Amino acid sequence: MTEQSIPLGKAGKTPGMGRTLARRLEYGLVILCLLALAAIFQPFSKLVYGIGSGLIIFAGLAFNLMPFCDPAKPITAVYRTAIIVAVVFIVVSLLAIGSAELYGVYLRHSR
């Protein structure tokens, strides 16, 4: 496997985030997903299962950052994508909670 050189910017710094940071982000995302799966499939504690259930949703959304863990891409692309994923998650969560609440109101008034 050959490594390609990254062209240097004007100030002599690499334009991307660097190989070390990109690799740490990749490994961190994979480890987060594996920990979430281990928490879900463990047979000992319901509390750990509940934490794992929330963590698997977070890990699944965070895994959308994986294509941006490239040494040639700037870290601002990762930040921007993380903000977009967080906003989408919040909007979808609010819509789901709101629709469940409105359905509860409908059921109370239909009796």
CSV table of N, CA and C in Angstrom, one decimal:
chain,number,residue,atom,x,y,z
A,1,MET,N,0.8,-1.2,0.0
A,1,MET,CA,0.0,0.0,0.0
A,1,MET,C,0.9,1.2,0.0
A,2,THR,N,0.7,2.1,-1.0
A,2,THR,CA,1.6,3.3,-1.0
A,2,THR,C,0.8,4.4,-0.4
A,3,GLU,N,1.6,5.3,0.2
A,3,GLU,CA,1.0,6.5,0.9
A,3,GLU,C,1.2,7.6,-0.1
A,4,GLN,N,0.2,8.4,-0.3
A,4,GLN,CA,0.3,9.6,-1.1
A,4,GLN,C,0.7,10.8,-0.3
A,5,SER,N,1.5,11.7,-0.8
A,5,SER,CA,1.9,12.8,-0.1
A,5,SER,C,0.8,13.9,-0.2
A,6,ILE,N,0.6,14.6,0.8
A,6,ILE,CA,-0.4,15.7,0.9
A,6,ILE,C,0.4,17.0,0.6
A,7,PRO,N,-0.1,17.8,-0.3
A,7,PRO,CA,0.6,19.1,-0.6
A,7,PRO,C,0.5,20.0,0.6
A,8,LEU,N,1.6,20.8,0.8
A,8,LEU,CA,1.6,21.7,1.9
A,8,LEU,C,0.9,23.0,1.5
A,9,GLY,N,0.3,23.6,2.5
A,9,GLY,CA,-0.4,24.9,2.3
A,9,GLY,C,0.6,26.0,2.2
A,10,LYS,N,0.0,27.2,2.3
A,10,LYS,CA,0.9,28.4,2.1
A,10,LYS,C,1.8,28.6,3.3
A,11,ALA,N,1.3,28.3,4.5
A,11,ALA,CA,2.1,28.5,5.7
A,11,ALA,C,2.9,27.3,6.1
A,12,GLY,N,3.0,26.3,5.2
A,12,GLY,CA,3.8,25.1,5.5
A,12,GLY,C,3.1,24.1,6.3
A,13,LYS,N,1.8,24.3,6.6
A,13,LYS,CA,1.0,23.3,7.4
A,13,LYS,C,0.2,22.5,6.4
A,14,THR,N,-0.2,21.3,6.8
A,14,THR,CA,-1.0,20.5,6.0
A,14,THR,C,-2.4,21.0,6.0
A,15,PRO,N,-3.1,21.0,4.8
A,15,PRO,CA,-4.4,21.6,4.8
A,15,PRO,C,-5.5,20.7,5.5
A,16,GLY,N,-5.1,19.4,5.7
A,16,GLY,CA,-6.1,18.5,6.3
A,16,GLY,C,-5.8,18.4,7.8
A,17,MET,N,-6.5,17.4,8.4
A,17,MET,CA,-6.4,17.3,9.8
A,17,MET,C,-5.2,16.5,10.2
A,18,GLY,N,-4.6,15.8,9.3
A,18,GLY,CA,-3.4,14.9,9.7
A,18,GLY,C,-3.8,13.5,9.8
A,19,ARG,N,-2.8,12.6,9.5
A,19,ARG,CA,-3.1,11.2,9.6
A,19,ARG,C,-3.4,10.7,11.0
A,20,THR,N,-2.7,11.2,12.0
A,20,THR,CA,-2.9,10.7,13.3
A,20,THR,C,-4.3,11.1,13.8
A,21,LEU,N,-4.7,12.3,13.6
A,21,LEU,CA,-6.1,12.7,14.1
A,21,LEU,C,-7.2,11.9,13.3
A,22,ALA,N,-7.0,11.8,12.0
A,22,ALA,CA,-8.0,11.1,11.2
A,22,ALA,C,-8.1,9.6,11.7
A,23,ARG,N,-7.0,9.0,12.0
A,23,ARG,CA,-7.0,7.6,12.4
A,23,ARG,C,-7.6,7.5,13.8
A,24,ARG,N,-7.3,8.5,14.7
A,24,ARG,CA,-7.9,8.4,16.0
A,24,ARG,C,-9.4,8.6,15.9
A,25,LEU,N,-9.9,9.5,15.1
A,25,LEU,CA,-11.4,9.6,14.9
A,25,LEU,C,-12.0,8.3,14.4
A,26,GLU,N,-11.4,7.7,13.4
A,26,GLU,CA,-11.9,6.4,12.9
A,26,GLU,C,-12.0,5.4,13.9
A,27,TYR,N,-10.9,5.2,14.7
A,27,TYR,CA,-10.8,4.2,15.7
A,27,TYR,C,-11.8,4.5,16.8
A,28,GLY,N,-11.9,5.8,17.2
A,28,GLY,CA,-12.9,6.2,18.2
A,28,GLY,C,-14.3,5.9,17.8
A,29,LEU,N,-14.7,6.1,16.5
A,29,LEU,CA,-16.0,5.8,16.1
A,29,LEU,C,-16.3,4.3,16.1
A,30,VAL,N,-15.3,3.5,15.7
A,30,VAL,CA,-15.5,2.1,15.6
A,30,VAL,C,-15.6,1.5,17.1
A,31,ILE,N,-14.8,2.0,18.0
A,31,ILE,CA,-14.8,1.5,19.4
A,31,ILE,C,-16.1,1.9,20.0
A,32,LEU,N,-16.6,3.1,19.7
A,32,LEU,CA,-17.9,3.6,20.2
A,32,LEU,C,-19.0,2.6,19.8
A,33,CYS,N,-19.0,2.2,18.5
A,33,CYS,CA,-20.0,1.3,18.0
A,33,CYS,C,-19.9,-0.1,18.6
A,34,LEU,N,-18.7,-0.5,18.8
A,34,LEU,CA,-18.5,-1.9,19.4
A,34,LEU,C,-18.9,-1.9,20.9
A,35,LEU,N,-18.6,-0.8,21.6
A,35,LEU,CA,-19.1,-0.7,23.0
A,35,LEU,C,-20.6,-0.7,23.1
A,36,ALA,N,-21.2,0.1,22.2
A,36,ALA,CA,-22.7,0.1,22.2
A,36,ALA,C,-23.3,-1.3,22.0
A,37,LEU,N,-22.7,-2.0,21.0
A,37,LEU,CA,-23.2,-3.3,20.7
A,37,LEU,C,-23.0,-4.3,21.9
A,38,ALA,N,-21.8,-4.2,22.5
A,38,ALA,CA,-21.6,-5.0,23.7
A,38,ALA,C,-22.5,-4.7,24.8
A,39,ALA,N,-22.9,-3.4,25.0
A,39,ALA,CA,-23.8,-3.1,26.1
A,39,ALA,C,-25.2,-3.6,25.8
A,40,ILE,N,-25.6,-3.6,24.5
A,40,ILE,CA,-26.9,-4.1,24.2
A,40,ILE,C,-27.0,-5.7,24.4
A,41,PHE,N,-26.0,-6.4,24.0
A,41,PHE,CA,-26.1,-7.8,24.0
A,41,PHE,C,-25.6,-8.5,25.2
A,42,GLN,N,-25.2,-7.7,26.2
A,42,GLN,CA,-24.8,-8.3,27.5
A,42,GLN,C,-26.1,-8.8,28.3
A,43,PRO,N,-26.0,-9.9,28.9
A,43,PRO,CA,-27.2,-10.5,29.6
A,43,PRO,C,-27.4,-10.2,31.1
A,44,PHE,N,-26.6,-9.2,31.6
A,44,PHE,CA,-26.5,-9.1,33.0
A,44,PHE,C,-27.4,-7.9,33.6
A,45,SER,N,-27.4,-6.8,33.0
A,45,SER,CA,-28.0,-5.6,33.6
A,45,SER,C,-29.0,-4.9,32.6
A,46,LYS,N,-30.2,-4.6,33.1
A,46,LYS,CA,-31.1,-3.8,32.3
A,46,LYS,C,-30.7,-2.4,32.2
A,47,LEU,N,-30.0,-1.8,33.2
A,47,LEU,CA,-29.5,-0.5,33.1
A,47,LEU,C,-28.4,-0.3,32.0
A,48,VAL,N,-27.5,-1.3,31.9
A,48,VAL,CA,-26.5,-1.2,30.9
A,48,VAL,C,-27.1,-1.4,29.5
A,49,TYR,N,-28.2,-2.2,29.4
A,49,TYR,CA,-28.9,-2.4,28.2
A,49,TYR,C,-29.6,-1.0,27.8
A,50,GLY,N,-30.2,-0.3,28.7
A,50,GLY,CA,-30.8,1.0,28.4
A,50,GLY,C,-29.7,2.0,28.0
A,51,ILE,N,-28.6,2.0,28.6
A,51,ILE,CA,-27.5,2.9,28.2
A,51,ILE,C,-27.0,2.5,26.8
A,52,GLY,N,-26.9,1.2,26.6
A,52,GLY,CA,-26.4,0.7,25.3
A,52,GLY,C,-27.4,1.1,24.2
A,53,SER,N,-28.7,1.1,24.5
A,53,SER,CA,-29.7,1.4,23.5
A,53,SER,C,-29.6,2.9,23.1
A,54,GLY,N,-29.4,3.7,24.0
A,54,GLY,CA,-29.2,5.1,23.7
A,54,GLY,C,-27.9,5.4,23.0
A,55,LEU,N,-26.9,4.6,23.4
A,55,LEU,CA,-25.5,4.8,22.8
A,55,LEU,C,-25.5,4.3,21.4
A,56,ILE,N,-26.3,3.2,21.1
A,56,ILE,CA,-26.3,2.7,19.7
A,56,ILE,C,-26.9,3.7,18.7
A,57,ILE,N,-27.9,4.5,19.2
A,57,ILE,CA,-28.4,5.5,18.3
A,57,ILE,C,-27.4,6.6,18.1
A,58,PHE,N,-26.8,7.0,19.2
A,58,PHE,CA,-25.7,8.0,19.1
A,58,PHE,C,-24.6,7.6,18.2
A,59,ALA,N,-24.2,6.3,18.4
A,59,ALA,CA,-23.1,5.8,17.6
A,59,ALA,C,-23.4,5.7,16.1
A,60,GLY,N,-24.7,5.3,15.8
A,60,GLY,CA,-25.1,5.2,14.4
A,60,GLY,C,-25.1,6.6,13.7
A,61,LEU,N,-25.5,7.6,14.5
A,61,LEU,CA,-25.4,9.0,13.9
A,61,LEU,C,-24.0,9.4,13.8
A,62,ALA,N,-23.2,9.1,14.8
A,62,ALA,CA,-21.8,9.6,14.7
A,62,ALA,C,-21.0,8.9,13.6
A,63,PHE,N,-21.5,7.7,13.2
A,63,PHE,CA,-20.8,7.0,12.2
A,63,PHE,C,-20.9,7.7,10.8
A,64,ASN,N,-21.8,8.6,10.7
A,64,ASN,CA,-21.9,9.4,9.5
A,64,ASN,C,-20.7,10.3,9.3
A,65,LEU,N,-19.9,10.5,10.4
A,65,LEU,CA,-18.7,11.3,10.3
A,65,LEU,C,-17.5,10.5,9.7
A,66,MET,N,-17.7,9.2,9.5
A,66,MET,CA,-16.6,8.4,9.0
A,66,MET,C,-16.0,8.8,7.7
A,67,PRO,N,-16.8,9.2,6.7
A,67,PRO,CA,-16.3,9.6,5.4
A,67,PRO,C,-15.4,10.9,5.5
A,68,PHE,N,-15.6,11.6,6.6
A,68,PHE,CA,-14.8,12.8,6.7
A,68,PHE,C,-13.5,12.6,7.5
A,69,CYS,N,-13.3,11.4,8.0
A,69,CYS,CA,-12.1,11.1,8.7
A,69,CYS,C,-10.9,10.8,7.7
A,70,ASP,N,-10.7,11.7,6.9
A,70,ASP,CA,-9.6,11.6,5.8
A,70,ASP,C,-8.6,12.6,6.1
A,71,PRO,N,-7.3,12.2,6.1
A,71,PRO,CA,-6.2,13.2,6.4
A,71,PRO,C,-6.2,14.4,5.5
A,72,ALA,N,-6.8,14.3,4.3
A,72,ALA,CA,-6.7,15.4,3.4
A,72,ALA,C,-7.9,16.4,3.6
A,73,LYS,N,-8.9,16.0,4.4
A,73,LYS,CA,-10.0,16.9,4.6
A,73,LYS,C,-9.8,17.7,5.9
A,74,PRO,N,-10.2,18.9,5.9
A,74,PRO,CA,-10.0,19.7,7.1
A,74,PRO,C,-11.0,19.3,8.3
A,75,ILE,N,-10.5,19.6,9.5
A,75,ILE,CA,-11.3,19.2,10.7
A,75,ILE,C,-12.6,20.0,10.7
A,76,THR,N,-12.7,21.2,10.0
A,76,THR,CA,-13.9,21.9,10.0
A,76,THR,C,-15.0,21.2,9.3
A,77,ALA,N,-14.7,20.3,8.3
A,77,ALA,CA,-15.7,19.5,7.7
A,77,ALA,C,-16.3,18.5,8.6
A,78,VAL,N,-15.5,18.0,9.5
A,78,VAL,CA,-16.1,17.1,10.6
A,78,VAL,C,-17.0,17.8,11.5
A,79,TYR,N,-16.6,19.0,11.9
A,79,TYR,CA,-17.4,19.8,12.8
A,79,TYR,C,-18.7,20.2,12.1
A,80,ARG,N,-18.6,20.6,10.9
A,80,ARG,CA,-19.8,21.0,10.2
A,80,ARG,C,-20.8,19.9,10.0
A,81,THR,N,-20.3,18.7,9.7
A,81,THR,CA,-21.1,17.5,9.5
A,81,THR,C,-21.7,17.1,10.8
A,82,ALA,N,-20.9,17.2,11.9
A,82,ALA,CA,-21.5,16.8,13.2
A,82,ALA,C,-22.6,17.8,13.6
A,83,ILE,N,-22.5,19.0,13.3
A,83,ILE,CA,-23.6,20.0,13.6
A,83,ILE,C,-24.8,19.7,12.8
A,84,ILE,N,-24.6,19.3,11.5
A,84,ILE,CA,-25.8,19.0,10.7
A,84,ILE,C,-26.5,17.7,11.2
A,85,VAL,N,-25.7,16.7,11.6
A,85,VAL,CA,-26.3,15.5,12.1
A,85,VAL,C,-27.0,15.7,13.4
A,86,ALA,N,-26.5,16.6,14.3
A,86,ALA,CA,-27.1,16.9,15.5
A,86,ALA,C,-28.4,17.6,15.3
A,87,VAL,N,-28.4,18.6,14.4
A,87,VAL,CA,-29.7,19.3,14.1
A,87,VAL,C,-30.7,18.4,13.6
A,88,VAL,N,-30.4,17.6,12.7
A,88,VAL,CA,-31.3,16.6,12.1
A,88,VAL,C,-31.9,15.7,13.2
A,89,PHE,N,-31.0,15.2,14.1
A,89,PHE,CA,-31.4,14.3,15.2
A,89,PHE,C,-32.4,15.1,16.1
A,90,ILE,N,-32.1,16.3,16.4
A,90,ILE,CA,-33.0,17.1,17.3
A,90,ILE,C,-34.3,17.3,16.6
A,91,VAL,N,-34.4,17.7,15.4
A,91,VAL,CA,-35.6,17.9,14.7
A,91,VAL,C,-36.5,16.7,14.6
A,92,VAL,N,-35.8,15.6,14.2
A,92,VAL,CA,-36.6,14.3,14.1
A,92,VAL,C,-37.1,13.9,15.5
A,93,SER,N,-36.3,14.0,16.5
A,93,SER,CA,-36.7,13.7,17.9
A,93,SER,C,-37.9,14.5,18.3
A,94,LEU,N,-37.8,15.8,18.1
A,94,LEU,CA,-39.0,16.7,18.4
A,94,LEU,C,-40.2,16.3,17.7
A,95,LEU,N,-40.1,16.0,16.4
A,95,LEU,CA,-41.3,15.6,15.6
A,95,LEU,C,-41.9,14.3,16.1
A,96,ALA,N,-41.0,13.4,16.5
A,96,ALA,CA,-41.5,12.1,17.0
A,96,ALA,C,-42.2,12.3,18.3
A,97,ILE,N,-41.6,13.0,19.2
A,97,ILE,CA,-42.2,13.2,20.6
A,97,ILE,C,-43.5,14.0,20.4
A,98,GLY,N,-43.5,15.0,19.6
A,98,GLY,CA,-44.7,15.8,19.3
A,98,GLY,C,-45.8,15.0,18.8
A,99,SER,N,-45.5,14.2,17.8
A,99,SER,CA,-46.6,13.4,17.2
A,99,SER,C,-47.1,12.4,18.2
A,100,ALA,N,-46.3,11.8,19.1
A,100,ALA,CA,-46.7,10.9,20.1
A,100,ALA,C,-47.6,11.6,21.1
A,101,GLU,N,-47.2,12.8,21.5
A,101,GLU,CA,-48.0,13.6,22.4
A,101,GLU,C,-49.4,14.0,21.8
A,102,LEU,N,-49.4,14.4,20.5
A,102,LEU,CA,-50.7,14.7,19.9
A,102,LEU,C,-51.6,13.5,19.7
A,103,TYR,N,-51.0,12.3,19.5
A,103,TYR,CA,-51.7,11.1,19.4
A,103,TYR,C,-52.4,10.8,20.8
A,104,GLY,N,-51.6,11.0,21.9
A,104,GLY,CA,-52.2,10.8,23.2
A,104,GLY,C,-53.4,11.8,23.4
A,105,VAL,N,-53.3,13.0,23.0
A,105,VAL,CA,-54.4,14.0,23.1
A,105,VAL,C,-55.6,13.5,22.3
A,106,TYR,N,-55.3,13.0,21.1
A,106,TYR,CA,-56.4,12.5,20.3
A,106,TYR,C,-57.1,11.3,21.0
A,107,LEU,N,-56.4,10.4,21.6
A,107,LEU,CA,-57.0,9.2,22.2
A,107,LEU,C,-57.8,9.7,23.4
A,108,ARG,N,-57.3,10.7,24.2
A,108,ARG,CA,-58.1,11.1,25.4
A,108,ARG,C,-59.4,11.7,25.0
A,109,HIS,N,-59.4,12.5,23.9
A,109,HIS,CA,-60.6,13.2,23.5
A,109,HIS,C,-61.5,12.3,22.7
A,110,SER,N,-61.1,11.2,22.2
A,110,SER,CA,-62.0,10.4,21.3
A,110,SER,C,-62.8,9.4,22.2
A,111,ARG,N,-62.6,9.4,23.5
A,111,ARG,CA,-63.3,8.4,24.3
A,111,ARG,C,-64.6,9.1,24.8
